[in-house]
Amino acid sequence: MNDAPHKTASQLTDYPAWQGLVAHHRQFRDLHLRQIFADDPQRGERLTAEGAGLYLDYSKNRVTDETLTLLLQLADQAGLASCIEAMFTGKKINVSEHRAVLDTALRAQPGERIEVDGDNVVPEVRAVLDHMAQFSDSVRSGRWVGHTGLAIRNVVNIGIGGSDLGPVMAFEALRHYSQRDMTFRFISNIDGTDFEEATGDLNPEETLFIVCSKTFGTLETLTNAHTARVWCLGKLKDQQAVKRHFVGVSSNTEGMAQFGIDPDNMFCIWDWVGGRYSMDSAIGLSTMLAIGPDNFFAMLSGFHEMDEHFRNTPFERNLPVLMGLLAIWNNNFLGAQTLAVLPYEHYLKRFPAYLQQLTMESNGKHVKLDGSQVEVATAPICWGEPGTNGQHSFYQLIHQGTRLVPCDFIGFCQTLNPLGSHHDILLANLLAQTEALAFGKTKQQVENEGTPAWLAPHRVCEGNRPTNTILAQRLTPQTLGRLVALYEHSVFTQGAIWQIDSFDQWGVELGKQLAQRIIPELESTEEPKLAHDSSTNALIRRYRRLRKQS
Ligand code: G6Q
C-alpha cells in the first residue's frame, strides 16, 4: 500500500445542512404522504425530473420543499460538485487503492481526452472496443470456427462478482436483441454444479469460453477455467484447441498467456475499471457477442448520456443526485435500512442482483476516506424481484410490516412483447402499488366497506411508504445503459456525502484470502494440525470425516 493522498473530511454531522435536516426531521416526522399531497396537489407533476430519456417521479417520498432544499444544501456543503469533477477527470479518488475511477471513460466519445497519469486513455478504450467488435462479428457470422472447423454456437462466460453479475444481467436484460441461434451460459460459482449444469448439453467443438477476470487470479474463475480446458480437450485432444475455444478478458496479460490464451484473443481492461463498474468494458464481451456491436455501442451511448446529465445538470434537476440524496434522507433520517428495487419488466430479473453488488460493495463501508469511523449509517441493504411476482410474496411486509422499506419501481411505457392486455395490466399494477404504499387504506375506509370492527385493524394499511417511480419508453440497449449509469451515479452521490471510498472492497479481499488457508486442510490426506477457533476446527474435522463416507 502506498501512502495515498486522502481528503481530510469534516464531520458530516457538523454540516449546517445536516443539522438543519435533523431539526427538520424532528418537526416533520409525523407528516403523512396523504397530508403532504393534500397540501400540495401539484407535487405529482412538480417533484419529477427528466434526463437522458428517463423520467423520475420522486413525489411519493416523505419530503417537502424544505427537505429538498436542505438536501441540496448538504450536497453543496459536502462538495459533491468537486467530487464529480474529480471522478470525471481521472483523479485517484479510490484512495485506499490509489486508483482513478474511470468507468465513464469506457463510454466516452472517440474524440474525448481523459487522462490518467498524463496519458489519454480514450484511444486505448476505443481500440479494445474495435477489437471486440471485429471478434464478435466474426463469431456471430460463423467466420470464426472452432478447432474442428465447426462454427461457434455456444458462448460460456467464466467469471465471478463484477466479472459475472454485469454480463449475466445485461444478457438477460437484452435477450430480446440477442442472436437466438446461439446459446449463452454463465459460470461463476466454484460449486461444480454450476459448471456441470452450464456445459452438460454443449458440444465442446462449438463452444467458446470467455475467461473474465480483471486480476486473472481469482480462485473460482481460474478453477472453473481449468475445468473448462480439461472438458474441452477431453474431446478435442489437442492443446492447440485452446486458442480457438478460449479468449480472455483481464488486466493481467501474463496470467492469460500462462493459461494458453492466444495474444490475439486477449481483451484488456485497466486498473481504473472497478469490477462492479465493468460491464461496459471488455468484461461485456459476452454481451456484445449476444446483441452485436451496434447494440453494444448503443448501450454505451446510453451510459454516456447519463454521464453527461450527471456531470452537467443542476442538482435540483439531476436524476442521480436526487436519487442519491433521497436515499440519504430515507436511510439516515427516516431510519430505513433497506432499498427494494422492483422492475416491472421481466427482462430485468437480474437487475436487483446486479444492483446489490453495485450498491452494497461500493457503499458498505465503515470508515471514511481519512480512515476515521463514519458517523452515520452507510449503504442500505439492496434487494428486489420483478413485479408482479413480488406482489404475491414479500410486498406484504412492505405494505403492513413494521419496517420502512423504500422502493424504486421501474417501468416501461412500451413492451417488447405485446400480448393482449398483459402490458397494461403490468403497468396498472406498478402504479397501484406506489399509490397503495403512499396512501394506504385508513380505518375509516375499511369500516366503510362494511368490515366488522374486529377485522378492521388487520385490513388497515398505514401507507406513508416512500417510493420512486422510474419510467422509460422501452427497454433498449441504450435505455439499459442509462439505467445502470443512473444507479452508478446515485451510489457515487451517496458515497461522496458519506465521505467513504465507494471503489475498494477490502472485505471481499479478506474472504478470498481466508479460503486459501482452509483448502489444504480439507484436501490433505494426513490429519492436519488445525489452529482455527474451536467451531471452525470442529466443522473441518466433521467435513473430513463425512466426505469419505458413501
Ligand atoms: C468488484 C469486486 C469483485 C470482483 C470479483 C472478481 O468490484 O472487486 O466482485 O469483480 O472478485 O474479480 P476478478 O475479475 O479479478 O476475477
XYZ file of C-alpha atoms and ligand atoms in Angstrom:
566
model
C 0.000 0.000 0.000
C 1.301 3.397 -0.823
C 0.638 6.473 1.182
C -2.341 7.559 -0.824
C -3.365 11.148 -0.517
C -6.752 11.476 1.072
C -9.200 14.136 1.826
C -9.482 15.062 5.486
C -13.192 15.211 5.884
C -15.061 17.445 8.233
C -17.637 15.712 10.353
C -20.660 15.156 8.165
C -22.991 15.662 11.087
C -21.447 19.098 11.709
C -22.560 20.476 8.347
C -25.234 23.133 8.866
C -27.436 21.346 6.323
C -27.129 18.057 8.217
C -28.112 19.760 11.437
C -30.906 21.514 9.560
C -32.145 18.138 8.363
C -32.074 16.743 11.889
C -34.215 19.634 13.138
C -36.451 19.449 10.098
C -36.985 15.736 10.594
C -37.983 16.294 14.217
C -40.586 18.775 13.078
C -41.971 16.796 10.120
C -41.524 13.279 11.449
C -45.235 12.552 11.691
C -46.283 14.134 8.440
C -48.121 11.620 6.263
C -47.944 11.472 2.483
C -51.739 11.847 2.474
C -51.312 15.240 4.103
C -48.277 16.192 2.024
C -50.237 15.540 -1.194
C -53.341 17.309 0.127
C -51.244 20.402 0.965
C -49.546 20.394 -2.417
C -51.839 18.926 -5.080
C -49.392 19.655 -7.927
C -46.453 17.851 -6.411
C -47.017 14.776 -8.586
C -46.029 16.873 -11.575
C -43.616 19.165 -9.769
C -41.433 16.690 -7.920
C -40.265 14.969 -11.037
C -37.159 15.177 -13.169
C -36.311 14.027 -16.634
C -32.936 13.363 -18.171
C -31.183 11.038 -20.606
C -34.515 9.525 -21.600
C -35.561 8.580 -18.068
C -38.405 10.100 -16.078
C -38.169 10.112 -12.298
C -41.222 10.761 -10.146
C -39.969 11.256 -6.610
C -43.109 12.941 -5.314
C -44.131 9.875 -3.296
C -41.170 10.349 -0.961
C -41.701 11.756 2.517
C -40.173 15.096 1.636
C -41.322 18.688 1.410
C -39.726 21.545 -0.474
C -37.805 22.373 2.673
C -36.424 18.826 2.883
C -35.250 19.080 -0.707
C -33.666 22.482 -0.161
C -31.739 21.149 2.825
C -30.646 18.010 0.957
C -29.381 20.130 -1.928
C -27.522 22.339 0.549
C -25.995 19.193 2.013
C -24.746 18.215 -1.447
C -23.096 21.630 -1.771
C -21.588 21.587 1.707
C -20.232 18.062 1.150
C -18.517 19.285 -2.048
C -20.399 16.917 -4.348
C -19.694 19.031 -7.448
C -15.931 18.830 -6.973
C -16.151 15.087 -6.205
C -17.962 14.584 -9.527
C -15.328 16.584 -11.388
C -12.536 14.660 -9.658
C -14.034 11.384 -10.859
C -14.607 12.515 -14.451
C -11.111 13.955 -14.758
C -9.317 10.818 -13.601
C -8.224 11.886 -10.110
C -7.290 8.955 -7.871
C -10.497 9.027 -5.858
C -10.184 5.344 -4.941
C -7.809 6.401 -2.182
C -7.258 3.069 -0.451
C -6.079 1.509 -3.736
C -4.661 4.753 -5.111
C -6.587 4.398 -8.360
C -8.599 6.561 -10.683
C -12.227 5.580 -11.204
C -12.967 5.979 -14.855
C -15.816 3.770 -15.917
C -17.061 6.960 -17.583
C -14.047 6.728 -19.955
C -15.339 3.347 -21.153
C -18.224 5.122 -22.820
C -16.532 8.403 -23.733
C -16.893 9.729 -27.262
C -13.994 8.825 -29.611
C -12.503 12.336 -29.687
C -12.587 12.964 -25.931
C -9.420 13.281 -23.885
C -9.362 11.733 -20.412
C -6.003 11.424 -18.722
C -4.647 9.028 -16.143
C -1.100 9.912 -15.073
C -0.791 12.158 -18.125
C -1.917 9.545 -20.678
C -5.113 9.885 -22.659
C -6.953 6.593 -22.088
C -9.713 7.085 -24.684
C -7.754 5.787 -27.726
C -6.912 2.553 -25.857
C -10.538 2.121 -24.861
C -11.668 2.581 -28.454
C -9.015 0.154 -29.700
C -10.259 -2.581 -27.374
C -13.862 -1.874 -28.401
C -12.862 -2.201 -32.062
C -11.100 -5.472 -31.320
C -14.206 -6.736 -29.510
C -16.400 -5.679 -32.439
C -14.222 -7.471 -35.019
C -14.133 -10.593 -32.907
C -17.889 -10.516 -32.229
C -18.699 -10.074 -35.894
C -16.533 -12.980 -36.868
C -18.027 -15.310 -34.224
C -21.618 -14.242 -34.884
C -21.215 -14.649 -38.627
C -19.651 -18.093 -38.305
C -16.319 -16.973 -39.784
C -14.580 -17.826 -36.519
C -14.542 -21.583 -36.321
C -13.530 -23.967 -33.573
C -10.617 -26.405 -33.713
C -12.506 -28.951 -35.816
C -13.874 -26.373 -38.237
C -17.359 -26.051 -36.738
C -18.815 -22.590 -36.121
C -19.246 -21.426 -32.528
C -22.840 -21.877 -31.344
C -22.288 -21.593 -27.576
C -20.596 -18.889 -25.563
C -19.780 -19.565 -21.915
C -18.630 -16.682 -19.727
C -16.500 -17.737 -16.773
C -16.127 -15.027 -14.120
C -17.433 -14.081 -10.704
C -18.605 -10.943 -8.897
C -18.056 -7.957 -11.146
C -16.862 -10.271 -13.910
C -20.187 -12.114 -13.892
C -23.077 -10.098 -12.495
C -22.956 -7.375 -15.152
C -22.623 -9.811 -18.076
C -25.480 -12.024 -16.789
C -27.726 -9.069 -16.033
C -27.070 -7.468 -19.426
C -27.630 -10.728 -21.293
C -30.966 -11.275 -19.579
C -31.971 -7.632 -19.943
C -31.149 -7.571 -23.648
C -32.087 -11.137 -24.535
C -34.714 -9.717 -26.891
C -31.884 -8.302 -29.029
C -29.687 -11.381 -28.839
C -28.724 -13.765 -31.610
C -31.228 -16.506 -30.943
C -29.410 -19.333 -32.664
C -26.561 -19.006 -30.191
C -26.594 -20.197 -26.593
C -25.148 -18.086 -23.782
C -24.235 -19.500 -20.385
C -22.530 -18.043 -17.334
C -20.411 -19.974 -14.856
C -19.446 -18.191 -11.674
C -19.730 -20.490 -8.685
C -16.906 -22.749 -7.566
C -19.639 -25.303 -6.858
C -19.099 -27.916 -9.589
C -22.841 -27.999 -10.123
C -22.634 -24.626 -11.844
C -20.106 -25.968 -14.339
C -21.894 -29.275 -14.926
C -25.293 -27.691 -15.483
C -23.891 -24.989 -17.777
C -21.944 -27.348 -20.024
C -23.768 -30.685 -19.748
C -25.627 -30.342 -23.050
C -22.954 -28.458 -25.013
C -20.582 -29.747 -27.682
C -17.007 -28.564 -26.986
C -16.381 -28.285 -30.735
C -18.945 -25.484 -30.938
C -18.222 -23.823 -27.597
C -16.220 -20.685 -26.854
C -15.189 -19.835 -23.293
C -14.579 -16.257 -22.237
C -12.425 -16.235 -19.123
C -13.210 -12.924 -17.462
C -11.067 -11.877 -14.557
C -9.593 -8.464 -14.015
C -6.792 -9.944 -11.912
C -6.706 -13.385 -13.531
C -6.016 -14.563 -10.013
C -9.476 -15.311 -8.637
C -9.683 -18.865 -7.331
C -13.200 -19.635 -8.515
C -12.649 -18.323 -12.014
C -9.274 -19.984 -12.517
C -10.566 -23.303 -11.171
C -13.582 -23.173 -13.491
C -11.371 -22.128 -16.411
C -9.036 -25.091 -15.845
C -12.002 -27.436 -15.592
C -13.306 -25.971 -18.859
C -9.971 -26.619 -20.529
C -9.995 -30.241 -19.377
C -13.619 -30.570 -20.575
C -12.744 -29.097 -23.932
C -9.531 -31.045 -24.503
C -11.249 -34.220 -23.348
C -12.974 -34.198 -26.694
C -10.646 -32.154 -28.866
C -7.443 -33.907 -27.696
C -5.086 -31.177 -28.850
C -3.587 -28.318 -26.800
C -3.801 -26.130 -29.889
C -7.580 -26.181 -29.492
C -7.274 -23.778 -26.509
C -6.520 -20.958 -28.943
C -9.792 -21.445 -30.805
C -12.006 -22.091 -27.771
C -10.723 -19.735 -25.072
C -10.446 -15.979 -25.033
C -9.521 -13.865 -22.031
C -10.545 -10.536 -20.553
C -8.151 -9.194 -17.960
C -5.643 -6.552 -16.972
C -3.162 -9.415 -16.380
C -1.689 -10.294 -19.778
C 0.872 -12.639 -18.267
C -1.809 -14.633 -16.456
C -3.800 -15.021 -19.684
C -0.666 -16.098 -21.558
C 0.175 -18.698 -18.911
C -3.284 -20.160 -19.308
C -2.636 -20.530 -23.030
C -4.747 -17.742 -24.408
C -3.516 -16.517 -27.761
C -2.301 -12.873 -27.557
C -4.706 -12.072 -30.421
C -7.585 -13.221 -28.244
C -6.773 -11.147 -25.179
C -9.034 -8.219 -24.380
C -7.584 -5.702 -21.962
C -9.089 -3.816 -19.099
C -7.250 -1.378 -16.850
C -6.774 -0.902 -13.128
C -9.075 2.118 -13.224
C -12.041 -0.115 -14.135
C -13.648 -1.439 -10.958
C -15.106 -4.947 -11.211
C -18.664 -3.864 -10.416
C -18.332 -0.972 -12.872
C -17.029 -3.079 -15.731
C -19.990 -4.409 -17.733
C -19.353 -1.766 -20.384
C -15.664 -2.728 -20.736
C -14.321 -5.896 -22.390
C -15.915 -7.722 -19.446
C -19.058 -7.174 -21.542
C -17.673 -9.249 -24.433
C -20.417 -11.861 -23.940
C -22.982 -9.048 -24.165
C -21.500 -7.856 -27.441
C -21.426 -11.419 -28.790
C -25.088 -11.781 -27.859
C -26.502 -8.479 -29.106
C -23.913 -7.461 -31.709
C -21.544 -4.486 -31.801
C -24.141 -1.919 -32.903
C -26.402 -2.670 -29.974
C -23.418 -2.702 -27.615
C -22.368 0.735 -28.850
C -25.962 1.919 -28.392
C -25.757 0.725 -24.781
C -22.528 2.703 -24.320
C -24.209 5.799 -25.748
C -26.965 5.417 -23.134
C -24.342 5.256 -20.370
C -22.684 8.330 -21.832
C -25.932 10.313 -21.966
C -26.474 9.704 -18.262
C -22.829 10.590 -17.535
C -23.319 13.926 -19.282
C -26.580 14.510 -17.464
C -24.916 13.784 -14.113
C -21.941 15.998 -14.834
C -23.765 18.969 -16.315
C -27.267 19.214 -14.876
C -28.022 21.445 -11.872
C -28.513 19.273 -8.843
C -32.193 20.139 -8.415
C -32.914 18.507 -11.802
C -30.183 15.893 -11.714
C -31.644 12.385 -11.526
C -28.746 10.512 -9.893
C -28.151 13.358 -7.443
C -31.817 13.481 -6.467
C -31.997 9.713 -6.062
C -28.797 9.699 -4.030
C -29.986 12.493 -1.747
C -33.369 10.850 -1.244
C -31.577 7.638 -0.322
C -29.590 9.602 2.293
C -32.837 11.043 3.655
C -34.556 7.649 3.835
C -31.515 5.943 5.291
C -30.065 8.461 7.702
C -33.136 10.420 8.771
C -36.145 8.118 8.326
C -34.076 5.153 9.541
C -34.742 2.837 6.593
C -32.194 0.028 6.464
C -33.026 -1.305 3.080
C -33.929 -0.448 -0.502
C -36.168 -2.627 -2.664
C -35.679 -2.366 -6.429
C -38.765 -3.592 -8.233
C -38.549 -3.678 -12.028
C -41.877 -4.187 -13.810
C -40.058 -5.699 -16.759
C -39.295 -9.375 -16.750
C -36.109 -8.926 -18.749
C -34.700 -7.012 -15.764
C -34.994 -10.009 -13.483
C -31.255 -9.962 -12.658
C -31.132 -6.183 -12.221
C -31.696 -6.248 -8.432
C -28.876 -8.807 -8.017
C -26.632 -6.601 -10.121
C -27.529 -3.566 -8.009
C -26.850 -5.487 -4.824
C -23.206 -5.630 -5.733
C -23.101 -2.109 -7.112
C -24.651 -0.531 -4.047
C -23.550 -2.796 -1.218
C -19.984 -3.486 -2.315
C -19.485 0.184 -3.132
C -21.005 1.769 -0.071
C -20.892 -0.994 2.537
C -18.058 0.795 4.355
C -17.431 1.753 7.965
C -14.606 4.238 7.639
C -14.248 7.496 5.785
C -11.606 8.457 3.252
C -9.319 9.629 6.022
C -9.642 6.329 7.898
C -11.847 7.676 10.675
C -15.061 5.924 11.656
C -18.044 7.015 9.606
C -20.518 8.589 11.993
C -23.768 7.626 10.262
C -25.235 4.507 8.660
C -23.939 3.796 5.146
C -25.345 1.627 2.343
C -28.820 0.222 2.815
C -29.399 -3.462 2.071
C -30.480 -3.649 -1.532
C -32.714 -6.384 -2.877
C -35.690 -6.961 -5.123
C -37.535 -9.053 -7.659
C -39.517 -8.237 -10.748
C -43.137 -7.194 -10.446
C -45.760 -8.522 -10.360
C -44.233 -11.689 -8.855
C -43.045 -9.940 -5.698
C -46.548 -8.602 -5.071
C -47.655 -12.118 -4.235
C -44.935 -12.643 -1.674
C -42.791 -10.097 0.146
C -44.797 -6.953 -0.678
C -46.958 -7.842 2.332
C -44.108 -6.738 4.613
C -43.651 -3.543 2.644
C -47.352 -2.696 2.986
C -48.045 -3.729 6.548
C -44.788 -4.753 8.239
C -43.123 -2.791 10.999
C -40.094 -1.812 8.916
C -39.818 1.031 6.480
C -38.836 -0.254 3.042
C -38.320 2.492 0.441
C -38.812 1.123 -3.070
C -37.731 2.007 -6.582
C -40.354 0.998 -9.131
C -39.063 0.752 -12.708
C -41.430 0.525 -15.667
C -41.548 0.948 -19.443
C -44.336 2.531 -21.459
C -43.938 0.063 -24.312
C -43.374 -3.642 -24.063
C -41.047 -5.667 -26.251
C -43.569 -8.495 -26.274
C -47.072 -7.138 -26.920
C -49.517 -9.790 -25.824
C -53.166 -8.846 -25.415
C -53.578 -6.589 -22.410
C -50.621 -8.001 -20.463
C -48.635 -4.782 -20.525
C -51.484 -2.520 -19.393
C -52.173 -4.905 -16.529
C -48.472 -4.949 -15.629
C -48.244 -1.162 -15.549
C -51.558 -0.815 -13.736
C -50.068 -2.974 -11.010
C -46.942 -0.850 -10.784
C -48.995 2.325 -10.420
C -51.422 0.737 -7.981
C -48.591 -0.396 -5.744
C -46.993 3.030 -5.496
C -50.404 4.535 -4.781
C -51.238 1.948 -2.126
C -47.833 2.284 -0.471
C -48.140 6.063 -0.272
C -51.749 6.423 0.750
C -52.648 3.074 2.272
C -56.140 2.338 3.489
C -57.477 4.043 6.574
C -59.597 2.529 9.304
C -62.420 4.691 8.095
C -62.171 3.354 4.563
C -62.011 -0.202 5.827
C -65.105 0.293 8.025
C -66.986 2.000 5.211
C -66.570 -1.194 3.221
C -68.585 -2.964 5.904
C -65.649 -4.706 7.583
C -66.529 -5.852 11.101
C -64.745 -3.932 13.854
C -62.616 -6.920 14.959
C -61.267 -7.376 11.438
C -60.726 -3.732 10.613
C -57.237 -3.344 12.205
C -55.945 -6.265 10.140
C -57.095 -4.650 6.932
C -55.738 -1.178 7.635
C -52.660 -0.244 5.582
C -50.872 2.719 7.093
C -49.365 3.952 3.834
C -46.672 6.623 4.073
C -44.173 4.253 2.440
C -41.761 6.173 0.195
C -41.264 5.184 -3.421
C -39.529 6.429 -6.555
C -41.034 5.653 -9.936
C -38.666 5.494 -12.898
C -40.333 5.356 -16.299
C -38.740 4.950 -19.718
C -40.160 4.482 -23.167
C -38.920 0.985 -23.902
C -36.156 -1.356 -22.778
C -33.443 -0.921 -25.397
C -29.661 -1.329 -25.103
C -29.457 2.458 -24.833
C -32.043 2.559 -22.034
C -30.212 -0.159 -20.133
C -27.030 1.919 -20.295
C -28.896 4.959 -18.998
C -30.449 2.997 -16.164
C -27.215 1.389 -14.995
C -25.394 4.742 -15.110
C -28.267 6.308 -13.134
C -27.656 3.870 -10.282
C -23.867 4.104 -10.579
C -24.044 7.850 -10.085
C -26.667 7.666 -7.348
C -24.300 5.315 -5.487
C -21.472 7.782 -6.144
C -23.555 10.654 -4.753
C -24.262 8.752 -1.551
C -20.631 7.709 -1.131
C -19.455 11.294 -1.682
C -21.812 12.602 1.002
C -20.745 9.886 3.447
C -17.094 10.642 2.513
C -16.298 6.968 2.023
C -14.294 5.128 -0.606
C -17.004 3.638 -2.828
C -14.464 1.894 -5.027
C -12.499 -0.501 -2.843
C -13.647 -3.864 -1.388
C -11.289 -4.997 1.349
C -13.944 -7.231 2.895
C -14.173 -9.187 -0.379
C -10.380 -9.494 -0.435
C -10.408 -10.940 3.107
C -12.818 -13.689 2.040
C -10.573 -14.515 -0.930
C -7.553 -14.978 1.388
C -9.198 -16.983 4.167
C -10.397 -19.835 1.973
C -6.848 -20.375 0.715
C -5.772 -21.411 4.200
C -8.560 -23.952 4.669
C -8.443 -25.665 1.252
C -5.276 -27.704 2.018
C -6.695 -28.597 5.419
C -9.695 -30.170 3.718
C -7.717 -31.848 0.962
C -4.686 -33.247 2.796
C -4.507 -36.998 3.265
C -2.713 -36.522 6.602
C -4.786 -35.315 9.556
C -3.974 -31.575 9.509
C -2.906 -29.592 12.561
C -5.746 -27.144 12.978
C -5.252 -23.780 14.598
C -8.595 -22.092 13.991
C -11.215 -21.358 16.612
C -12.943 -24.402 18.126
C -16.014 -24.062 15.903
C -14.058 -23.937 12.638
C -11.770 -26.770 13.783
C -14.747 -28.990 14.625
C -16.505 -28.226 11.341
C -13.343 -29.071 9.376
C -12.978 -32.385 11.213
C -16.624 -33.219 10.665
C -16.419 -32.445 6.953
C -13.256 -34.529 6.553
C -14.959 -37.464 8.278
C -18.223 -37.299 6.346
C -16.860 -36.591 2.877
C -15.265 -40.030 2.876
C -18.494 -41.894 3.679
C -20.572 -43.011 0.734
C -15.947 -5.944 -7.804
C -15.136 -6.758 -6.932
C -15.301 -8.252 -7.139
C -14.553 -8.791 -8.355
C -14.520 -10.305 -8.296
C -13.813 -10.909 -9.476
O -15.942 -4.739 -7.812
O -13.829 -6.384 -6.997
O -16.656 -8.633 -7.242
O -15.153 -8.351 -9.528
O -13.922 -10.706 -7.104
O -12.514 -10.428 -9.582
P -11.667 -10.681 -10.872
O -12.367 -10.019 -12.024
O -10.320 -10.125 -10.617
O -11.651 -12.179 -11.081
